[in-house]
Short mmCIF file of C-alpha atoms and ligand atoms in Angstrom, two decimals:
data_model
loop_
_atom_site.label_atom_id
_atom_site.label_comp_id
_atom_site.label_asym_id
_atom_site.label_seq_id
_atom_site.Cartn_x
_atom_site.Cartn_y
_atom_site.Cartn_z
CA UNK T 1 -0.12 0.01 0.32
CA UNK T 2 2.64 2.53 1.06
CA UNK T 3 4.69 1.23 -2.49
CA UNK T 4 1.13 2.33 -4.31
CA UNK T 5 1.16 5.84 -2.36
CA UNK T 6 4.68 6.74 -2.61
CA UNK T 7 4.85 5.84 -6.88
CA UNK T 8 1.68 7.94 -6.88
CA UNK T 9 3.42 11.45 -5.95
CA UNK T 10 5.79 11.17 -8.27
CA UNK T 11 3.39 9.86 -10.99
CA UNK T 12 4.38 12.72 -13.74
CA UNK T 13 3.05 13.18 -17.04
CA UNK T 14 4.96 12.22 -19.98
CA UNK T 15 3.46 12.56 -23.39
CA UNK T 16 4.35 14.93 -26.52
CA UNK T 17 3.32 17.85 -28.41
CA UNK T 18 4.13 18.23 -31.58
CA UNK T 19 2.90 22.13 -34.21
CA UNK T 20 3.85 21.29 -37.12
CA UNK T 21 2.14 18.45 -39.00
CA UNK T 22 -0.13 18.45 -42.77
CA UNK T 23 -2.71 17.40 -43.58
CA UNK T 24 -4.91 16.48 -46.38
CA UNK T 25 -6.04 20.85 -46.63
CA UNK T 26 -2.23 20.87 -47.91
CA UNK T 27 0.23 18.44 -49.19
CA UNK T 28 -0.61 15.97 -46.46
CA UNK T 29 -2.29 12.34 -46.21
CA UNK T 30 -5.11 12.20 -43.61
CA UNK T 31 -7.78 14.32 -42.22
CA UNK T 32 -7.40 16.79 -38.91
CA UNK T 33 -9.58 14.46 -37.12
CA UNK T 34 -7.36 10.84 -37.83
CA UNK T 35 -4.35 12.56 -36.18
CA UNK T 36 -6.23 14.10 -33.46
CA UNK T 37 -7.04 10.13 -33.06
CA UNK T 38 -3.51 9.04 -33.90
CA UNK T 39 -2.18 12.07 -31.23
CA UNK T 40 -4.46 10.45 -29.04
CA UNK T 41 -2.87 7.26 -28.87
CA UNK T 42 0.03 8.12 -29.50
CA UNK T 43 -0.66 9.95 -25.63
CA UNK T 44 0.21 13.38 -27.88
CA UNK T 45 -0.88 16.78 -25.26
CA UNK T 46 -1.24 19.34 -27.73
CA UNK T 47 -1.65 18.78 -31.48
CA UNK T 48 -0.71 21.56 -33.83
CA UNK T 49 -2.51 21.91 -37.61
CA UNK T 50 0.58 23.73 -39.26
CA UNK T 51 -0.90 23.41 -44.07
CA UNK T 52 0.92 25.29 -45.85
CA UNK T 53 -0.77 29.31 -45.54
CA UNK T 54 -2.92 30.01 -49.29
CA UNK T 55 -0.19 31.67 -51.34
CA UNK T 56 -1.53 34.50 -54.51
CA UNK T 57 0.15 32.42 -57.44
CA UNK T 58 -0.37 28.32 -58.48
CA UNK T 59 1.36 26.31 -55.61
CA UNK T 60 0.04 22.65 -55.65
CA UNK T 61 1.25 21.90 -52.21
CA UNK T 62 -0.33 24.60 -50.08
CA UNK T 63 -3.80 25.07 -48.89
CA UNK T 64 -7.00 26.76 -51.75
CA UNK T 65 -7.64 30.02 -50.92
CA UNK T 66 -11.03 28.87 -50.33
CA UNK T 67 -10.78 26.37 -47.60
CA UNK T 68 -9.37 28.80 -45.10
CA UNK T 69 -12.39 29.00 -43.58
CA UNK T 70 -13.19 25.11 -43.26
CA UNK T 71 -10.39 23.96 -42.09
CA UNK T 72 -10.26 27.06 -38.89
CA UNK T 73 -13.43 26.37 -38.07
CA UNK T 74 -12.76 22.12 -38.78
CA UNK T 75 -10.70 22.59 -35.91
CA UNK T 76 -12.54 24.77 -33.37
CA UNK T 77 -15.09 22.13 -33.97
CA UNK T 78 -12.62 19.66 -32.44
CA UNK T 79 -11.26 22.04 -30.08
CA UNK T 80 -15.29 21.24 -28.90
CA UNK T 81 -15.36 17.44 -28.73
CA UNK T 82 -11.60 16.31 -27.70
CA UNK T 83 -10.70 15.28 -24.33
CA UNK T 84 -6.80 14.46 -22.47
CA UNK T 85 -5.04 17.49 -25.89
CA UNK T 86 -5.81 20.62 -26.67
CA UNK T 87 -5.44 21.30 -30.54
CA UNK T 88 -4.49 24.67 -31.86
CA UNK T 89 -5.12 26.49 -35.42
CA UNK T 90 -1.59 26.45 -37.42
CA UNK T 91 -0.34 27.91 -40.26
CA UNK T 92 3.31 27.17 -42.02
CA UNK T 93 3.34 30.43 -43.22
CA UNK T 94 5.51 31.23 -45.99
CA UNK T 95 7.43 34.45 -46.61
CA UNK T 96 7.91 36.14 -49.51
CA UNK T 97 9.08 39.66 -49.84
CA UNK T 98 6.05 42.16 -50.69
CA UNK T 99 4.12 38.76 -51.41
CA UNK T 100 2.45 36.97 -47.93
CA UNK T 101 4.55 36.94 -44.67
CA UNK T 102 3.17 35.77 -41.17
CA UNK T 103 2.09 38.28 -40.35
CA UNK T 104 -1.18 38.04 -43.25
CA UNK T 105 -2.81 35.42 -41.18
CA UNK T 106 -1.56 35.70 -37.90
CA UNK T 107 -5.06 36.99 -36.32
CA UNK T 108 -7.18 34.14 -37.42
CA UNK T 109 -4.39 32.01 -35.50
CA UNK T 110 -3.47 30.29 -32.23
CA UNK T 111 0.21 30.28 -33.58
CA UNK T 112 2.33 30.86 -36.68
CA UNK T 113 4.78 28.65 -38.29
CA UNK T 114 7.14 31.56 -40.54
CA UNK T 115 9.56 29.54 -43.58
CA UNK T 116 11.70 29.98 -46.75
CA UNK T 117 10.41 27.12 -49.46
CA UNK T 118 11.54 30.13 -52.24
CA UNK T 119 14.02 32.16 -53.16
CA UNK T 120 13.86 34.50 -55.35
CA UNK T 121 12.45 34.19 -59.46
CA UNK T 122 13.17 33.61 -62.63
CA UNK T 123 13.46 35.89 -65.61
CA UNK T 124 10.12 34.84 -66.23
CA UNK T 125 8.10 35.55 -62.82
CA UNK T 126 8.36 31.26 -62.13
CA UNK T 127 9.45 31.16 -58.99
CA UNK T 128 12.24 28.59 -57.10
CA UNK T 129 11.78 27.23 -54.97
CA UNK T 130 14.36 25.47 -52.47
CA UNK T 131 13.42 22.61 -51.06
CA UNK T 132 12.08 21.40 -54.76
CA UNK T 133 13.63 18.13 -56.95
CA UNK T 134 16.58 19.12 -56.48
CA UNK T 135 16.99 19.27 -61.15
CA UNK T 136 14.66 22.41 -60.39
CA UNK T 137 16.93 23.81 -58.02
CA UNK T 138 20.34 23.41 -60.11
CA UNK T 139 18.07 25.31 -63.04
CA UNK T 140 17.68 28.46 -60.19
CA UNK T 141 21.61 27.94 -59.31
CA UNK T 142 22.37 28.88 -62.25
CA UNK T 143 19.98 31.11 -64.16
CA UNK T 144 19.44 33.01 -60.90
CA UNK T 145 22.82 32.97 -58.69
CA UNK T 146 24.84 32.12 -61.57
CA UNK T 147 26.05 29.58 -59.72
CA UNK T 148 27.18 30.79 -57.02
CA UNK T 149 26.39 28.51 -53.41
CA UNK T 150 27.55 31.92 -51.64
CA UNK T 151 24.76 33.60 -53.18
CA UNK T 152 21.81 31.00 -52.60
CA UNK T 153 23.14 30.45 -49.07
CA UNK T 154 23.73 34.82 -48.32
CA UNK T 155 20.35 35.80 -49.82
CA UNK T 156 18.00 32.96 -48.49
CA UNK T 157 19.36 33.37 -44.86
CA UNK T 158 18.92 37.41 -45.49
CA UNK T 159 15.40 36.06 -45.68
CA UNK T 160 15.20 34.18 -43.29
CA UNK T 161 16.93 37.16 -41.04
CA UNK T 162 13.79 40.18 -42.92
CA UNK T 163 11.47 37.81 -41.37
CA UNK T 164 12.65 37.49 -37.51
CA UNK T 165 12.67 41.01 -37.67
CA UNK T 166 9.34 42.16 -40.19
CA UNK T 167 7.10 39.19 -40.15
CA UNK T 168 8.67 37.48 -36.39
CA UNK T 169 6.81 34.29 -36.69
CA UNK T 170 5.86 32.17 -33.43
CA UNK T 171 7.66 29.53 -34.44
CA UNK T 172 10.78 29.44 -37.28
CA UNK T 173 10.11 27.21 -39.64
CA UNK T 174 13.10 24.09 -40.93
CA UNK T 175 15.85 27.22 -40.39
CA UNK T 176 18.03 24.94 -43.04
CA UNK T 177 16.34 23.97 -45.44
CA UNK T 178 18.47 24.89 -47.97
CA UNK T 179 20.84 21.86 -47.33
CA UNK T 180 18.59 19.73 -48.43
CA UNK T 181 19.91 19.91 -51.83
CA UNK T 182 23.16 19.65 -50.01
CA UNK T 183 24.07 16.20 -51.54
CA UNK T 184 27.27 14.22 -50.55
CA UNK T 185 28.72 17.64 -49.35
CA UNK T 186 28.34 18.35 -53.03
CA UNK T 187 27.56 22.13 -53.14
CA UNK T 188 29.46 23.04 -49.64
CA UNK T 189 30.67 22.15 -46.80
CA UNK T 190 28.64 22.94 -42.98
CA UNK T 191 32.53 23.51 -41.79
CA UNK T 192 32.62 27.07 -44.85
CA UNK T 193 33.29 29.72 -41.82
CA UNK T 194 30.92 31.86 -44.71
CA UNK T 195 27.97 29.28 -44.32
CA UNK T 196 28.61 29.22 -40.43
CA UNK T 197 28.60 33.38 -40.13
CA UNK T 198 25.26 32.85 -42.42
CA UNK T 199 24.13 30.51 -39.75
CA UNK T 200 25.29 32.75 -36.99
CA UNK T 201 23.55 36.14 -38.16
CA UNK T 202 20.17 34.24 -38.41
CA UNK T 203 20.98 33.13 -34.71
CA UNK T 204 21.76 36.01 -33.76
CA UNK T 205 18.73 38.08 -34.68
CA UNK T 206 16.36 35.27 -33.42
CA UNK T 207 17.62 35.20 -29.88
CA UNK T 208 16.85 38.95 -30.15
CA UNK T 209 12.75 38.46 -31.78
CA UNK T 210 12.10 35.64 -29.10
CA UNK T 211 11.04 32.97 -31.24
CA UNK T 212 10.79 29.20 -31.08
CA UNK T 213 13.10 27.49 -33.50
CA UNK T 214 11.60 24.15 -34.23
CA UNK T 215 13.98 20.65 -34.37
CA UNK T 216 11.75 19.71 -37.11
CA UNK T 217 12.55 15.64 -37.89
CA UNK T 218 10.93 14.96 -41.41
CA UNK T 219 14.26 14.58 -42.52
CA UNK T 220 15.44 11.71 -40.92
CA UNK T 221 12.71 9.81 -40.90
CA UNK T 222 12.52 10.87 -44.70
CA UNK T 223 15.80 9.56 -45.25
CA UNK T 224 17.48 12.48 -47.24
CA UNK T 225 18.85 13.92 -44.52
CA UNK T 226 20.83 12.52 -42.23
CA UNK T 227 20.41 14.35 -38.97
CA UNK T 228 17.26 16.93 -38.03
CA UNK T 229 16.61 20.58 -39.31
CA UNK T 230 19.23 22.65 -37.75
CA UNK T 231 22.18 19.87 -38.11
CA UNK T 232 23.31 19.67 -34.65
CA UNK T 233 26.11 21.81 -35.26
CA UNK T 234 23.62 24.99 -34.85
CA UNK T 235 21.64 22.91 -32.13
CA UNK T 236 24.99 23.78 -29.55
CA UNK T 237 25.43 27.14 -31.08
CA UNK T 238 21.29 27.48 -29.25
CA UNK T 239 21.78 26.29 -27.04
CA UNK T 240 24.41 29.08 -25.72
CA UNK T 241 22.30 30.84 -26.60
CA UNK T 242 19.05 30.47 -24.62
CA UNK T 243 16.81 30.06 -28.15
CA UNK T 244 13.96 28.33 -26.89
CA UNK T 245 12.69 24.96 -29.07
CA UNK T 246 10.91 23.10 -30.05
CA UNK T 247 10.56 19.04 -31.04
CA UNK T 248 7.94 19.20 -34.08
CA UNK T 249 7.52 15.78 -37.60
CA UNK T 250 6.12 18.28 -40.19
CA UNK T 251 4.28 14.96 -40.70
CA UNK T 252 2.78 14.70 -43.38
CA UNK T 253 0.54 11.85 -42.85
CA UNK T 254 -1.07 10.62 -39.07
CA UNK T 255 1.91 8.18 -39.23
CA UNK T 256 4.29 10.23 -38.74
CA UNK T 257 3.37 12.25 -35.70
CA UNK T 258 5.80 11.92 -33.06
CA UNK T 259 8.23 10.42 -35.38
CA UNK T 260 11.96 9.98 -34.59
CA UNK T 261 11.14 12.17 -31.31
CA UNK T 262 12.98 10.26 -28.29
CA UNK T 263 16.16 9.52 -30.66
CA UNK T 264 15.96 13.43 -30.61
CA UNK T 265 15.36 14.10 -27.43
CA UNK T 266 17.85 12.00 -26.57
CA UNK T 267 21.02 14.59 -29.11
CA UNK T 268 18.86 17.73 -27.52
CA UNK T 269 19.57 15.61 -23.71
CA UNK T 270 22.94 14.79 -24.88
CA UNK T 271 24.23 19.09 -25.88
CA UNK T 272 22.45 20.16 -22.55
CA UNK T 273 18.84 21.02 -22.64
CA UNK T 274 16.51 20.72 -20.57
CA UNK T 275 13.19 22.32 -21.68
CA UNK T 276 10.85 22.53 -24.36
CA UNK T 277 8.18 25.31 -25.33
CA UNK T 278 5.07 24.16 -25.49
CA UNK T 279 2.16 26.43 -26.40
CA UNK T 280 -0.81 25.84 -22.93
CA UNK T 281 -3.27 28.25 -22.13
CA UNK T 282 -2.76 30.76 -25.24
CA UNK T 283 1.37 31.06 -23.61
CA UNK T 284 4.12 29.50 -25.21
CA UNK T 285 5.92 27.46 -21.81
CA UNK T 286 9.28 25.98 -21.24
CA UNK T 287 8.55 22.67 -19.77
CA UNK T 288 11.41 20.02 -18.33
CA UNK T 289 11.61 16.75 -20.57
CA UNK T 290 13.14 13.16 -21.07
CA UNK T 291 13.12 11.38 -24.33
CA UNK T 292 9.61 10.38 -23.62
CA UNK T 293 8.17 13.18 -23.72
CA UNK T 294 7.25 15.97 -21.98
CA UNK T 295 7.18 16.15 -18.12
CA UNK T 296 3.77 18.87 -17.61
ZN1 ZN R 301 7.42 23.58 -44.71
ZN1 ZN R 302 5.84 21.09 -43.85
#
């Protein structure tokens, strides 16, 4: 009896949260209700929906503008009919100067993720996607940046910093996503001083803004890269600078809601992180975590 009482006193709930998820409203699989069901099976404490925000030009992976109201209403309805997990209305919003920014949708949402997927345009006006197929990356790399990897990377991080200063989101999405194109390190080395300088400048802008950096596991389980976004050496600098983080999977399927979370938490703990941020009662709050989840 005494043992049982002690266990009860020491018991603390351990569960995950994920704020970066995509459903059939954009390029993900599954209805939001499927995500909620899977999240409950995974004993998650908090789930954020973050479909790609509508863009004012043709885009086959974004939500259609006419579906935005239904998306927000659906999450609202799910929230009222779901127990044991808090649900949040979010969007992953591009930053394209004078076209779209996280500020555009902020008022309708519980939180925003700001991401750079487009860097400048081809001469015919078509926007250049930096995380699409490698052949299209190389096309823009040559046409827009004259095959200069330093100029390309500098522009990518410059846009990230501009977003932070002008239209700061709650969460900075996949900070170094452009490395997905650096197959076998053929384009650059992350040890290059110029690359590190771009990253460090960007981290300083984020530190000053108070935004959260997501530790995104998608590259790991998608087998596209062997590390999280951001890379481990960047995580070390984030820890030194005391910038808040979340763990997210950028799930495009309900099965991936907590994919690689345990391994990533272990890596973060080895670096020295003790807290991750969760959205609770309308505020981002740092909470303790272990390899099994947050301790709330
Ligand atoms: Zn993204
Ligand atoms: Zn995403």
